[in-house]
Structures are given as structure tokens and as C-alpha cells.
PDB file of C-alpha atoms in Angstrom:
ATOM      1  CA  UNK A   1       0.003   0.004   0.004  1.00 41.00           C
ATOM      2  CA  UNK A   2       1.116   3.508  -0.689  1.00 40.00           C
ATOM      3  CA  UNK A   3      -0.081   4.891   2.615  1.00 37.00           C
ATOM      4  CA  UNK A   4       2.694   7.461   2.740  1.00 38.00           C
ATOM      5  CA  UNK A   5       1.344   9.118  -0.401  1.00 41.00           C
ATOM      6  CA  UNK A   6      -2.155   9.552   0.993  1.00 38.00           C
ATOM      7  CA  UNK A   7      -1.695   9.887   4.733  1.00 35.00           C
ATOM      8  CA  UNK A   8      -3.760  13.062   4.813  1.00 40.00           C
ATOM      9  CA  UNK A   9      -6.575  11.776   2.613  1.00 45.00           C
ATOM     10  CA  UNK A  10      -9.898  10.421   3.846  1.00 42.00           C
ATOM     11  CA  UNK A  11      -9.180   7.329   1.733  1.00 43.00           C
ATOM     12  CA  UNK A  12      -6.232   6.486   3.985  1.00 44.00           C
ATOM     13  CA  UNK A  13      -8.348   6.756   7.103  1.00 42.00           C
ATOM     14  CA  UNK A  14     -11.054   4.590   5.574  1.00 40.00           C
ATOM     15  CA  UNK A  15      -8.473   2.030   4.539  1.00 39.00           C
ATOM     16  CA  UNK A  16      -7.128   1.872   8.086  1.00 40.00           C
ATOM     17  CA  UNK A  17     -10.560   1.457   9.611  1.00 39.00           C
ATOM     18  CA  UNK A  18     -11.634  -1.198   7.125  1.00 36.00           C
ATOM     19  CA  UNK A  19      -8.420  -3.111   7.793  1.00 34.00           C
ATOM     20  CA  UNK A  20      -9.181  -3.157  11.509  1.00 33.00           C
ATOM     21  CA  UNK A  21     -12.781  -4.068  10.786  1.00 35.00           C
ATOM     22  CA  UNK A  22     -11.976  -6.959   8.470  1.00 31.00           C
ATOM     23  CA  UNK A  23      -9.107  -8.210  10.640  1.00 33.00           C
ATOM     24  CA  UNK A  24     -11.281  -8.394  13.728  1.00 31.00           C
ATOM     25  CA  UNK A  25     -14.169 -10.043  11.926  1.00 29.00           C
ATOM     26  CA  UNK A  26     -12.479 -12.482   9.634  1.00 32.00           C
ATOM     27  CA  UNK A  27      -8.718 -12.597  10.237  1.00 32.00           C
ATOM     28  CA  UNK A  28      -7.991 -11.993   6.559  1.00 29.00           C
ATOM     29  CA  UNK A  29      -4.666 -11.263   4.954  1.00 28.00           C
ATOM     30  CA  UNK A  30      -3.785  -9.691   1.605  1.00 30.00           C
ATOM     31  CA  UNK A  31      -1.706 -11.474  -1.025  1.00 29.00           C
ATOM     32  CA  UNK A  32       0.739  -8.842  -2.292  1.00 31.00           C
ATOM     33  CA  UNK A  33      -0.238  -7.196  -5.546  1.00 34.00           C
ATOM     34  CA  UNK A  34      -3.268  -9.436  -6.128  1.00 35.00           C
ATOM     35  CA  UNK A  35      -6.029  -8.156  -3.864  1.00 35.00           C
ATOM     36  CA  UNK A  36      -6.993 -11.740  -3.048  1.00 32.00           C
ATOM     37  CA  UNK A  37      -8.507 -12.777   0.253  1.00 33.00           C
ATOM     38  CA  UNK A  38      -6.956 -15.538   2.300  1.00 31.00           C
ATOM     39  CA  UNK A  39     -10.026 -17.383   3.492  1.00 36.00           C
ATOM     40  CA  UNK A  40     -12.162 -15.111   1.286  1.00 41.00           C
ATOM     41  CA  UNK A  41     -15.341 -17.057   1.789  1.00 44.00           C
ATOM     42  CA  UNK A  42     -15.166 -16.517   5.565  1.00 36.00           C
ATOM     43  CA  UNK A  43     -14.535 -12.779   5.194  1.00 40.00           C
ATOM     44  CA  UNK A  44     -17.364 -12.295   2.723  1.00 47.00           C
ATOM     45  CA  UNK A  45     -19.712 -14.294   4.882  1.00 43.00           C
ATOM     46  CA  UNK A  46     -19.345 -11.842   7.757  1.00 42.00           C
ATOM     47  CA  UNK A  47     -22.300  -9.481   7.596  1.00 45.00           C
ATOM     48  CA  UNK A  48     -21.631  -5.795   8.114  1.00 43.00           C
ATOM     49  CA  UNK A  49     -25.307  -4.948   8.613  1.00 42.00           C
ATOM     50  CA  UNK A  50     -24.911  -4.560  12.376  1.00 40.00           C
ATOM     51  CA  UNK A  51     -21.897  -2.261  12.166  1.00 46.00           C
ATOM     52  CA  UNK A  52     -23.708   1.015  11.567  1.00 59.00           C
ATOM     53  CA  UNK A  53     -26.958   2.665  10.600  1.00 84.00           C
ATOM     54  CA  UNK A  54     -27.838   2.120   6.964  1.00 92.00           C
ATOM     55  CA  UNK A  55     -28.230   4.634   4.122  1.00 96.00           C
ATOM     56  CA  UNK A  56     -30.336   7.760   4.555  1.00 96.00           C
ATOM     57  CA  UNK A  57     -33.690   7.125   2.765  1.00 96.00           C
ATOM     58  CA  UNK A  58     -33.901  10.798   1.744  1.00 95.00           C
ATOM     59  CA  UNK A  59     -30.627  10.533  -0.155  1.00 96.00           C
ATOM     60  CA  UNK A  60     -30.464   6.896  -1.123  1.00 97.00           C
ATOM     61  CA  UNK A  61     -34.059   5.713  -1.510  1.00 97.00           C
ATOM     62  CA  UNK A  62     -36.857   4.101   0.452  1.00 97.00           C
ATOM     63  CA  UNK A  63     -37.375   0.366   0.791  1.00 96.00           C
ATOM     64  CA  UNK A  64     -40.947   0.896  -0.451  1.00 96.00           C
ATOM     65  CA  UNK A  65     -39.720   2.243  -3.818  1.00 96.00           C
ATOM     66  CA  UNK A  66     -40.922   0.482  -6.948  1.00 95.00           C
ATOM     67  CA  UNK A  67     -37.637   0.315  -8.872  1.00 97.00           C
ATOM     68  CA  UNK A  68     -37.742  -3.022 -10.662  1.00 97.00           C
ATOM     69  CA  UNK A  69     -34.150  -4.080  -9.900  1.00 98.00           C
ATOM     70  CA  UNK A  70     -34.625  -3.269  -6.225  1.00 98.00           C
ATOM     71  CA  UNK A  71     -37.823  -5.296  -6.135  1.00 98.00           C
ATOM     72  CA  UNK A  72     -36.366  -8.273  -8.041  1.00 98.00           C
ATOM     73  CA  UNK A  73     -33.183  -8.361  -5.953  1.00 98.00           C
ATOM     74  CA  UNK A  74     -35.191  -8.252  -2.735  1.00 98.00           C
ATOM     75  CA  UNK A  75     -37.432 -11.074  -3.918  1.00 98.00           C
ATOM     76  CA  UNK A  76     -34.620 -13.441  -4.880  1.00 98.00           C
ATOM     77  CA  UNK A  77     -32.733 -12.502  -1.720  1.00 98.00           C
ATOM     78  CA  UNK A  78     -35.675 -13.359   0.527  1.00 97.00           C
ATOM     79  CA  UNK A  79     -36.354 -16.584  -1.425  1.00 97.00           C
ATOM     80  CA  UNK A  80     -32.645 -17.498  -1.591  1.00 97.00           C
ATOM     81  CA  UNK A  81     -32.961 -17.844  -5.365  1.00 97.00           C
ATOM     82  CA  UNK A  82     -30.320 -15.303  -6.478  1.00 98.00           C
ATOM     83  CA  UNK A  83     -27.234 -16.674  -8.260  1.00 98.00           C
ATOM     84  CA  UNK A  84     -25.296 -15.773  -5.091  1.00 98.00           C
ATOM     85  CA  UNK A  85     -26.972 -14.794  -1.831  1.00 97.00           C
ATOM     86  CA  UNK A  86     -25.296 -12.883   1.005  1.00 97.00           C
ATOM     87  CA  UNK A  87     -26.627 -10.757   3.823  1.00 97.00           C
ATOM     88  CA  UNK A  88     -25.162  -7.570   2.297  1.00 98.00           C
ATOM     89  CA  UNK A  89     -25.505  -8.223  -1.437  1.00 98.00           C
ATOM     90  CA  UNK A  90     -26.757 -10.641  -4.075  1.00 98.00           C
ATOM     91  CA  UNK A  91     -25.482 -11.603  -7.515  1.00 98.00           C
ATOM     92  CA  UNK A  92     -27.950 -11.732 -10.384  1.00 98.00           C
ATOM     93  CA  UNK A  93     -27.822 -12.289 -14.117  1.00 96.00           C
ATOM     94  CA  UNK A  94     -26.691  -9.292 -16.145  1.00 95.00           C
ATOM     95  CA  UNK A  95     -27.745  -7.856 -19.495  1.00 89.00           C
ATOM     96  CA  UNK A  96     -28.851 -10.262 -22.179  1.00 89.00           C
ATOM     97  CA  UNK A  97     -26.391 -10.358 -25.070  1.00 88.00           C
ATOM     98  CA  UNK A  98     -26.926 -11.393 -28.702  1.00 87.00           C
ATOM     99  CA  UNK A  99     -23.418 -12.899 -28.583  1.00 90.00           C
ATOM    100  CA  UNK A 100     -24.057 -14.653 -25.262  1.00 90.00           C
ATOM    101  CA  UNK A 101     -21.446 -12.663 -23.391  1.00 94.00           C
ATOM    102  CA  UNK A 102     -21.263 -13.847 -19.774  1.00 96.00           C
ATOM    103  CA  UNK A 103     -22.067 -11.045 -17.335  1.00 97.00           C
ATOM    104  CA  UNK A 104     -23.588 -10.606 -13.889  1.00 98.00           C
ATOM    105  CA  UNK A 105     -24.433  -7.782 -11.502  1.00 98.00           C
ATOM    106  CA  UNK A 106     -23.777  -7.483  -7.783  1.00 98.00           C
ATOM    107  CA  UNK A 107     -26.667  -5.691  -6.046  1.00 98.00           C
ATOM    108  CA  UNK A 108     -26.639  -4.434  -2.424  1.00 98.00           C
ATOM    109  CA  UNK A 109     -29.422  -5.622  -0.159  1.00 98.00           C
ATOM    110  CA  UNK A 110     -29.520  -2.086   1.266  1.00 98.00           C
ATOM    111  CA  UNK A 111     -31.700   0.407  -0.605  1.00 98.00           C
ATOM    112  CA  UNK A 112     -29.156   2.525  -2.498  1.00 98.00           C
ATOM    113  CA  UNK A 113     -30.018   4.525  -5.612  1.00 98.00           C
ATOM    114  CA  UNK A 114     -26.492   4.473  -6.969  1.00 98.00           C
ATOM    115  CA  UNK A 115     -23.048   6.050  -6.979  1.00 98.00           C
ATOM    116  CA  UNK A 116     -24.404   9.378  -5.682  1.00 98.00           C
ATOM    117  CA  UNK A 117     -25.387   7.924  -2.278  1.00 98.00           C
ATOM    118  CA  UNK A 118     -22.753   9.170   0.188  1.00 98.00           C
ATOM    119  CA  UNK A 119     -23.266   6.218   2.555  1.00 98.00           C
ATOM    120  CA  UNK A 120     -21.287   3.965   0.230  1.00 98.00           C
ATOM    121  CA  UNK A 121     -18.195   6.105   0.883  1.00 98.00           C
ATOM    122  CA  UNK A 122     -18.428   5.514   4.630  1.00 96.00           C
ATOM    123  CA  UNK A 123     -16.332   3.087   6.606  1.00 92.00           C
ATOM    124  CA  UNK A 124     -19.347   0.991   7.593  1.00 92.00           C
ATOM    125  CA  UNK A 125     -20.451   0.231   4.041  1.00 97.00           C
ATOM    126  CA  UNK A 126     -19.682  -3.292   2.806  1.00 97.00           C
ATOM    127  CA  UNK A 127     -16.817  -3.623   0.349  1.00 98.00           C
ATOM    128  CA  UNK A 128     -19.022  -4.120  -2.696  1.00 98.00           C
ATOM    129  CA  UNK A 129     -16.112  -4.017  -5.153  1.00 98.00           C
ATOM    130  CA  UNK A 130     -14.182  -6.719  -3.347  1.00 98.00           C
ATOM    131  CA  UNK A 131     -17.322  -8.859  -3.193  1.00 98.00           C
ATOM    132  CA  UNK A 132     -17.899  -8.460  -6.949  1.00 98.00           C
ATOM    133  CA  UNK A 133     -14.278  -9.357  -7.663  1.00 98.00           C
ATOM    134  CA  UNK A 134     -14.608 -12.457  -5.478  1.00 98.00           C
ATOM    135  CA  UNK A 135     -17.936 -13.740  -6.800  1.00 98.00           C
ATOM    136  CA  UNK A 136     -16.809 -13.250 -10.408  1.00 98.00           C
ATOM    137  CA  UNK A 137     -14.595 -16.316  -9.796  1.00 97.00           C
ATOM    138  CA  UNK A 138     -17.088 -18.419  -7.850  1.00 98.00           C
ATOM    139  CA  UNK A 139     -19.518 -20.860  -9.526  1.00 98.00           C
ATOM    140  CA  UNK A 140     -22.145 -20.377 -10.777  1.00 97.00           C
ATOM    141  CA  UNK A 141     -21.175 -16.741 -11.487  1.00 98.00           C
ATOM    142  CA  UNK A 142     -17.723 -17.237 -13.060  1.00 98.00           C
ATOM    143  CA  UNK A 143     -16.749 -14.501 -15.531  1.00 98.00           C
ATOM    144  CA  UNK A 144     -14.085 -15.182 -18.207  1.00 97.00           C
ATOM    145  CA  UNK A 145     -10.781 -13.446 -17.580  1.00 97.00           C
ATOM    146  CA  UNK A 146      -9.726 -10.696 -17.560  1.00 97.00           C
ATOM    147  CA  UNK A 147     -12.637  -9.824 -15.266  1.00 98.00           C
ATOM    148  CA  UNK A 148     -13.811  -6.229 -15.468  1.00 98.00           C
ATOM    149  CA  UNK A 149     -16.053  -4.569 -12.889  1.00 98.00           C
ATOM    150  CA  UNK A 150     -17.983  -1.369 -13.495  1.00 98.00           C
ATOM    151  CA  UNK A 151     -20.657   1.022 -12.306  1.00 98.00           C
ATOM    152  CA  UNK A 152     -22.522   3.622 -14.339  1.00 98.00           C
ATOM    153  CA  UNK A 153     -23.320   7.227 -13.543  1.00 98.00           C
ATOM    154  CA  UNK A 154     -26.767   8.318 -12.443  1.00 98.00           C
ATOM    155  CA  UNK A 155     -27.503   9.583 -15.957  1.00 97.00           C
ATOM    156  CA  UNK A 156     -26.352   6.423 -17.769  1.00 96.00           C
ATOM    157  CA  UNK A 157     -27.856   3.633 -15.663  1.00 96.00           C
ATOM    158  CA  UNK A 158     -31.090   1.798 -16.432  1.00 94.00           C
ATOM    159  CA  UNK A 159     -32.115   1.105 -12.825  1.00 97.00           C
ATOM    160  CA  UNK A 160     -32.131   3.199  -9.674  1.00 97.00           C
ATOM    161  CA  UNK A 161     -30.618   0.513  -7.455  1.00 98.00           C
ATOM    162  CA  UNK A 162     -26.845   0.389  -7.176  1.00 98.00           C
ATOM    163  CA  UNK A 163     -25.335  -2.497  -9.137  1.00 98.00           C
ATOM    164  CA  UNK A 164     -21.793  -3.364 -10.131  1.00 98.00           C
ATOM    165  CA  UNK A 165     -21.388  -5.022 -13.516  1.00 98.00           C
ATOM    166  CA  UNK A 166     -19.188  -8.112 -13.662  1.00 98.00           C
ATOM    167  CA  UNK A 167     -18.049  -8.951 -17.205  1.00 98.00           C
ATOM    168  CA  UNK A 168     -14.960  -9.706 -19.237  1.00 98.00           C
ATOM    169  CA  UNK A 169     -12.878  -6.633 -20.077  1.00 98.00           C
ATOM    170  CA  UNK A 170     -12.708  -5.906 -23.802  1.00 97.00           C
ATOM    171  CA  UNK A 171      -9.442  -6.912 -25.430  1.00 96.00           C
ATOM    172  CA  UNK A 172      -8.940  -3.453 -26.985  1.00 96.00           C
ATOM    173  CA  UNK A 173      -9.465  -1.769 -23.623  1.00 98.00           C
ATOM    174  CA  UNK A 174      -7.130  -4.138 -21.773  1.00 97.00           C
ATOM    175  CA  UNK A 175      -4.458  -3.731 -24.444  1.00 97.00           C
ATOM    176  CA  UNK A 176      -4.650   0.084 -24.382  1.00 98.00           C
ATOM    177  CA  UNK A 177      -4.330   0.184 -20.599  1.00 98.00           C
ATOM    178  CA  UNK A 178      -1.268  -2.081 -20.623  1.00 98.00           C
ATOM    179  CA  UNK A 179       0.336  -0.186 -23.521  1.00 98.00           C
ATOM    180  CA  UNK A 180      -0.024   3.149 -21.686  1.00 97.00           C
ATOM    181  CA  UNK A 181       0.917   1.898 -18.235  1.00 97.00           C
ATOM    182  CA  UNK A 182       3.318   4.820 -17.830  1.00 97.00           C
ATOM    183  CA  UNK A 183       0.449   7.350 -18.090  1.00 98.00           C
ATOM    184  CA  UNK A 184      -1.435   5.915 -15.110  1.00 98.00           C
ATOM    185  CA  UNK A 185      -1.146   7.470 -11.650  1.00 98.00           C
ATOM    186  CA  UNK A 186       0.084   5.593  -8.596  1.00 98.00           C
ATOM    187  CA  UNK A 187      -1.442   7.843  -5.924  1.00 98.00           C
ATOM    188  CA  UNK A 188      -5.009   9.044  -5.370  1.00 97.00           C
ATOM    189  CA  UNK A 189      -3.884  12.685  -5.601  1.00 96.00           C
ATOM    190  CA  UNK A 190      -2.122  12.214  -8.935  1.00 98.00           C
ATOM    191  CA  UNK A 191      -5.020  10.195 -10.294  1.00 98.00           C
ATOM    192  CA  UNK A 192      -6.875  13.473 -10.785  1.00 98.00           C
ATOM    193  CA  UNK A 193      -4.421  14.646 -13.465  1.00 97.00           C
ATOM    194  CA  UNK A 194      -3.929  11.373 -15.328  1.00 97.00           C
ATOM    195  CA  UNK A 195      -5.360  11.108 -18.852  1.00 97.00           C
ATOM    196  CA  UNK A 196      -5.404   7.892 -20.844  1.00 97.00           C
ATOM    197  CA  UNK A 197      -7.108   7.211 -24.180  1.00 97.00           C
ATOM    198  CA  UNK A 198      -8.833   3.823 -24.077  1.00 98.00           C
ATOM    199  CA  UNK A 199     -10.765   2.169 -26.897  1.00 97.00           C
ATOM    200  CA  UNK A 200     -14.172   0.676 -26.209  1.00 96.00           C
ATOM    201  CA  UNK A 201     -17.453  -0.080 -27.895  1.00 93.00           C
ATOM    202  CA  UNK A 202     -19.941   2.598 -28.877  1.00 86.00           C
ATOM    203  CA  UNK A 203     -23.170   0.958 -30.049  1.00 79.00           C
ATOM    204  CA  UNK A 204     -23.605   3.730 -32.607  1.00 81.00           C
ATOM    205  CA  UNK A 205     -19.981   4.312 -33.707  1.00 83.00           C
ATOM    206  CA  UNK A 206     -18.232   0.988 -33.140  1.00 88.00           C
ATOM    207  CA  UNK A 207     -14.843   0.763 -31.422  1.00 93.00           C
ATOM    208  CA  UNK A 208     -13.754   4.298 -30.506  1.00 94.00           C
ATOM    209  CA  UNK A 209     -11.542   5.864 -27.784  1.00 96.00           C
ATOM    210  CA  UNK A 210     -12.645   7.915 -24.790  1.00 97.00           C
ATOM    211  CA  UNK A 211     -10.633   9.821 -22.210  1.00 97.00           C
ATOM    212  CA  UNK A 212     -10.188   8.284 -18.752  1.00 98.00           C
ATOM    213  CA  UNK A 213      -8.339   8.857 -15.510  1.00 98.00           C
ATOM    214  CA  UNK A 214      -6.380   5.758 -14.505  1.00 98.00           C
ATOM    215  CA  UNK A 215      -4.870   4.723 -11.176  1.00 98.00           C
ATOM    216  CA  UNK A 216      -2.647   1.679 -10.650  1.00 98.00           C
ATOM    217  CA  UNK A 217      -3.579   0.087  -7.316  1.00 98.00           C
ATOM    218  CA  UNK A 218      -2.216  -3.107  -5.729  1.00 97.00           C
ATOM    219  CA  UNK A 219      -5.590  -4.384  -4.490  1.00 96.00           C
ATOM    220  CA  UNK A 220      -8.768  -3.242  -2.816  1.00 96.00           C
ATOM    221  CA  UNK A 221      -9.541  -5.889  -0.202  1.00 96.00           C
ATOM    222  CA  UNK A 222      -9.318  -3.211   2.485  1.00 94.00           C
ATOM    223  CA  UNK A 223      -9.982  -0.122   0.326  1.00 96.00           C
ATOM    224  CA  UNK A 224     -13.260   1.665  -0.289  1.00 98.00           C
ATOM    225  CA  UNK A 225     -13.025   2.535  -3.993  1.00 98.00           C
ATOM    226  CA  UNK A 226     -16.015   4.878  -3.774  1.00 98.00           C
ATOM    227  CA  UNK A 227     -14.269   6.885  -1.056  1.00 98.00           C
ATOM    228  CA  UNK A 228     -11.058   6.919  -3.089  1.00 98.00           C
ATOM    229  CA  UNK A 229     -12.969   8.216  -6.114  1.00 98.00           C
ATOM    230  CA  UNK A 230     -14.516  11.017  -4.040  1.00 98.00           C
ATOM    231  CA  UNK A 231     -11.106  11.984  -2.655  1.00 98.00           C
ATOM    232  CA  UNK A 232      -9.701  12.045  -6.190  1.00 98.00           C
ATOM    233  CA  UNK A 233     -12.551  14.307  -7.318  1.00 98.00           C
ATOM    234  CA  UNK A 234     -11.758  16.706  -4.485  1.00 98.00           C
ATOM    235  CA  UNK A 235      -8.182  16.919  -5.826  1.00 97.00           C
ATOM    236  CA  UNK A 236      -9.536  17.363  -9.379  1.00 97.00           C
ATOM    237  CA  UNK A 237     -11.649  20.322  -8.268  1.00 97.00           C
ATOM    238  CA  UNK A 238      -8.522  22.122  -7.102  1.00 96.00           C
ATOM    239  CA  UNK A 239      -7.129  23.756  -3.981  1.00 95.00           C
ATOM    240  CA  UNK A 240      -9.725  24.515  -1.338  1.00 96.00           C
ATOM    241  CA  UNK A 241     -12.325  22.111  -2.682  1.00 97.00           C
ATOM    242  CA  UNK A 242     -14.415  20.301  -0.090  1.00 98.00           C
ATOM    243  CA  UNK A 243     -15.636  16.744   0.252  1.00 98.00           C
ATOM    244  CA  UNK A 244     -19.201  18.075  -0.091  1.00 98.00           C
ATOM    245  CA  UNK A 245     -18.328  19.585  -3.471  1.00 98.00           C
ATOM    246  CA  UNK A 246     -16.755  16.306  -4.583  1.00 98.00           C
ATOM    247  CA  UNK A 247     -19.819  14.407  -3.372  1.00 98.00           C
ATOM    248  CA  UNK A 248     -22.042  16.643  -5.491  1.00 98.00           C
ATOM    249  CA  UNK A 249     -20.354  15.453  -8.722  1.00 98.00           C
ATOM    250  CA  UNK A 250     -20.182  11.755  -7.825  1.00 98.00           C
ATOM    251  CA  UNK A 251     -23.449  11.308  -9.733  1.00 98.00           C
ATOM    252  CA  UNK A 252     -21.726  12.056 -13.035  1.00 98.00           C
ATOM    253  CA  UNK A 253     -18.959   9.451 -12.630  1.00 98.00           C
ATOM    254  CA  UNK A 254     -18.372   6.021 -14.001  1.00 98.00           C
ATOM    255  CA  UNK A 255     -15.868   3.727 -12.253  1.00 98.00           C
ATOM    256  CA  UNK A 256     -14.278   0.585 -13.671  1.00 98.00           C
ATOM    257  CA  UNK A 257     -11.812  -1.955 -12.303  1.00 98.00           C
ATOM    258  CA  UNK A 258      -9.661  -4.043 -14.672  1.00 98.00           C
ATOM    259  CA  UNK A 259      -6.759  -6.346 -13.677  1.00 98.00           C
ATOM    260  CA  UNK A 260      -3.275  -5.174 -14.634  1.00 98.00           C
ATOM    261  CA  UNK A 261      -1.119  -7.759 -16.494  1.00 97.00           C
ATOM    262  CA  UNK A 262       1.926  -6.707 -14.447  1.00 96.00           C
ATOM    263  CA  UNK A 263       0.049  -7.146 -11.151  1.00 97.00           C
ATOM    264  CA  UNK A 264      -2.569  -5.217  -9.257  1.00 98.00           C
ATOM    265  CA  UNK A 265      -5.452  -3.365 -10.878  1.00 98.00           C
ATOM    266  CA  UNK A 266      -6.297  -0.396 -13.056  1.00 98.00           C
ATOM    267  CA  UNK A 267      -8.908   1.763 -11.315  1.00 98.00           C
ATOM    268  CA  UNK A 268     -10.486   3.651 -14.193  1.00 98.00           C
ATOM    269  CA  UNK A 269     -12.758   6.702 -14.003  1.00 98.00           C
ATOM    270  CA  UNK A 270     -14.407   9.036 -16.473  1.00 98.00           C
ATOM    271  CA  UNK A 271     -17.281  11.485 -16.932  1.00 98.00           C
ATOM    272  CA  UNK A 272     -18.742  13.172 -20.008  1.00 96.00           C
ATOM    273  CA  UNK A 273     -16.995  16.497 -19.435  1.00 96.00           C
ATOM    274  CA  UNK A 274     -13.530  14.947 -18.969  1.00 97.00           C
ATOM    275  CA  UNK A 275     -11.008  16.101 -21.557  1.00 94.00           C
ATOM    276  CA  UNK A 276      -7.346  15.635 -22.328  1.00 93.00           C
ATOM    277  CA  UNK A 277      -5.519  18.952 -22.978  1.00 90.00           C
ATOM    278  CA  UNK A 278      -3.311  17.146 -25.498  1.00 89.00           C
ATOM    279  CA  UNK A 279      -6.276  15.777 -27.462  1.00 89.00           C
ATOM    280  CA  UNK A 280      -9.151  18.217 -26.820  1.00 86.00           C
ATOM    281  CA  UNK A 281     -11.470  16.556 -29.346  1.00 89.00           C
ATOM    282  CA  UNK A 282     -11.418  13.315 -27.349  1.00 93.00           C
ATOM    283  CA  UNK A 283     -14.110  13.289 -24.673  1.00 94.00           C
ATOM    284  CA  UNK A 284     -14.935  11.227 -21.630  1.00 97.00           C
ATOM    285  CA  UNK A 285     -17.895   8.967 -20.940  1.00 97.00           C
ATOM    286  CA  UNK A 286     -20.305   8.432 -18.046  1.00 97.00           C
ATOM    287  CA  UNK A 287     -20.820   4.702 -18.558  1.00 97.00           C
ATOM    288  CA  UNK A 288     -18.655   1.638 -17.940  1.00 97.00           C
ATOM    289  CA  UNK A 289     -20.270  -0.234 -20.874  1.00 96.00           C
ATOM    290  CA  UNK A 290     -17.617   0.557 -23.534  1.00 97.00           C
ATOM    291  CA  UNK A 291     -14.869  -1.295 -21.669  1.00 98.00           C
ATOM    292  CA  UNK A 292     -16.826  -4.443 -20.756  1.00 97.00           C
ATOM    293  CA  UNK A 293     -18.120  -7.325 -22.895  1.00 96.00           C
ATOM    294  CA  UNK A 294     -21.830  -7.094 -22.130  1.00 92.00           C
ATOM    295  CA  UNK A 295     -23.369  -6.231 -25.513  1.00 81.00           C
ATOM    296  CA  UNK A 296     -24.382  -6.411 -28.309  1.00 81.00           C
TER     297      UNK A 296
END
């Protein structure tokens, strides 16, 4: 971990607290550079529901809401008929694909609209990203490698219940990330200024590039990637920016996780207004879909 580079960031404090939390509950250890749990099943089986009060209904949604994904996930959770069933999240089938691409979604059992809900950045929130990474390798929800994980912005998603996509990373996207490894940041603060052009699928235009921010990270077993994203956005807003200001633009973000061939992971972020000063005509995107094999 690069704790020295982010000792003053909220991400560092959250990392420390989640380490203590996971260590006391499950006695887990991290395999260097891989983000893999030792005794992962035991760690993921430990419910965090009793650790703190849940999301604020005014900000994150009411359990009585009629969103179809929320209703379906609650039904299969209560009936124990989801593909994977856990106290804090379930895994369900993903988007139907004409080419039969394998993909799933991890859905919290808490009522959470999406990436804009501040509760997911807190230290008591379950590690949804780590859970998605784990269950993408566990039958019957095995995703072909390299496994990509992604979440869409508020504007780009189809459902108002948080869900992390689990699908194979596109070859073009994986290749572009590896080929431009030197352009990626290695600290949360420097992540804000990184710009990498990555090819992905546009359903209207075919394979085209978009602009992304990319962070190389050793693993996220004990890291809250939502909190790290918010901290990065605070840096991106400039000197004097507040966490509240960063929280206000979380809704416009997409976040993607793709394994790095040399070890660790690429933590990839973009938004529609993101631009690269060196290639001003190249724009960002608010959806994870271009980098993952989910459609057509």
C-alpha cells in the first residue's frame, strides 16, 4: 500500500478502519499485488449490517420504492434464489447479449439509488467491489478473464438501485491500458491529473476511444473505492475544494476496475466532461459499458 502518499486523505483513514474491521471479523490477509482474500469465503460471509446505521432514505431511496431491480433483488434474496446470496448483497444475471457474453451484476441488499449515495463512501459500508471481484470467480457466477467490474453514472444507468457489472474486459481496452501503463497514476492525488485514451465499444460508432483517468492500485480488499474516487474528485476540483463539493459530482462518474497484467489493478474513471488537454477533441464517458463485454 502507498499509505505514505495519501496519509492526509480520507481514503487512507477509511483504509485503516476497514483493515481493523476486516481483521477483527475475519482474520484475513492480503496477497501482495493481487487483492486476493486468504479465506475469502469466511470474510465475505461476515455481515456488516450490524456495524452502523444504513443509508439515509432521503438521499439513497426508500425500501418501499418500486424500482424493478430493487424489487427483483429483494425477492430473490428473501427466497434465496439469487445466483449468489449474502446478507449484504446478491449476484444476479446481467444484461442479455446477442453474442451470449457472460455477465452478472452485484446488487446491495440495502436500498441505494447508486453512486451518488454518500453512505457507500463511509467506513461501515460493505466492500461491494471486493465482493464483486470475489464472486466473479465463484460458480455459478464465473466470468471469463480478464474480469472487469464497473458502475454507471446516475444519468447512464437503467435502474435506480446500485449495481456493479461483472463482465470480461474488452481486449482493446485491456491492451490500451497495458500499452499506456506509464500514463497511469500511482497515488489518489495524482489520479486526478492522469489522462489515458482507451478504446471501447460505442453501439452507434463501433470501437472508438474515450478519455479516462487511470490509477494503478495493488488491491482493494481493504480499500473503499467509492471513497477513493470522491477523494480524487476533491483533488480534481482544485485547492480549497471540499468533500461536499466532490460528493455533489459523484453522480456524473463512471468507475471501472480491470486487472493489470503486471500485477494489481487499473482503477479507471471518467465522466462526459472529462477532456485531455493534449487531445481536446477526445471526450470522456459516463458509462462503464464501452470497456466491458456485455453487448451487443
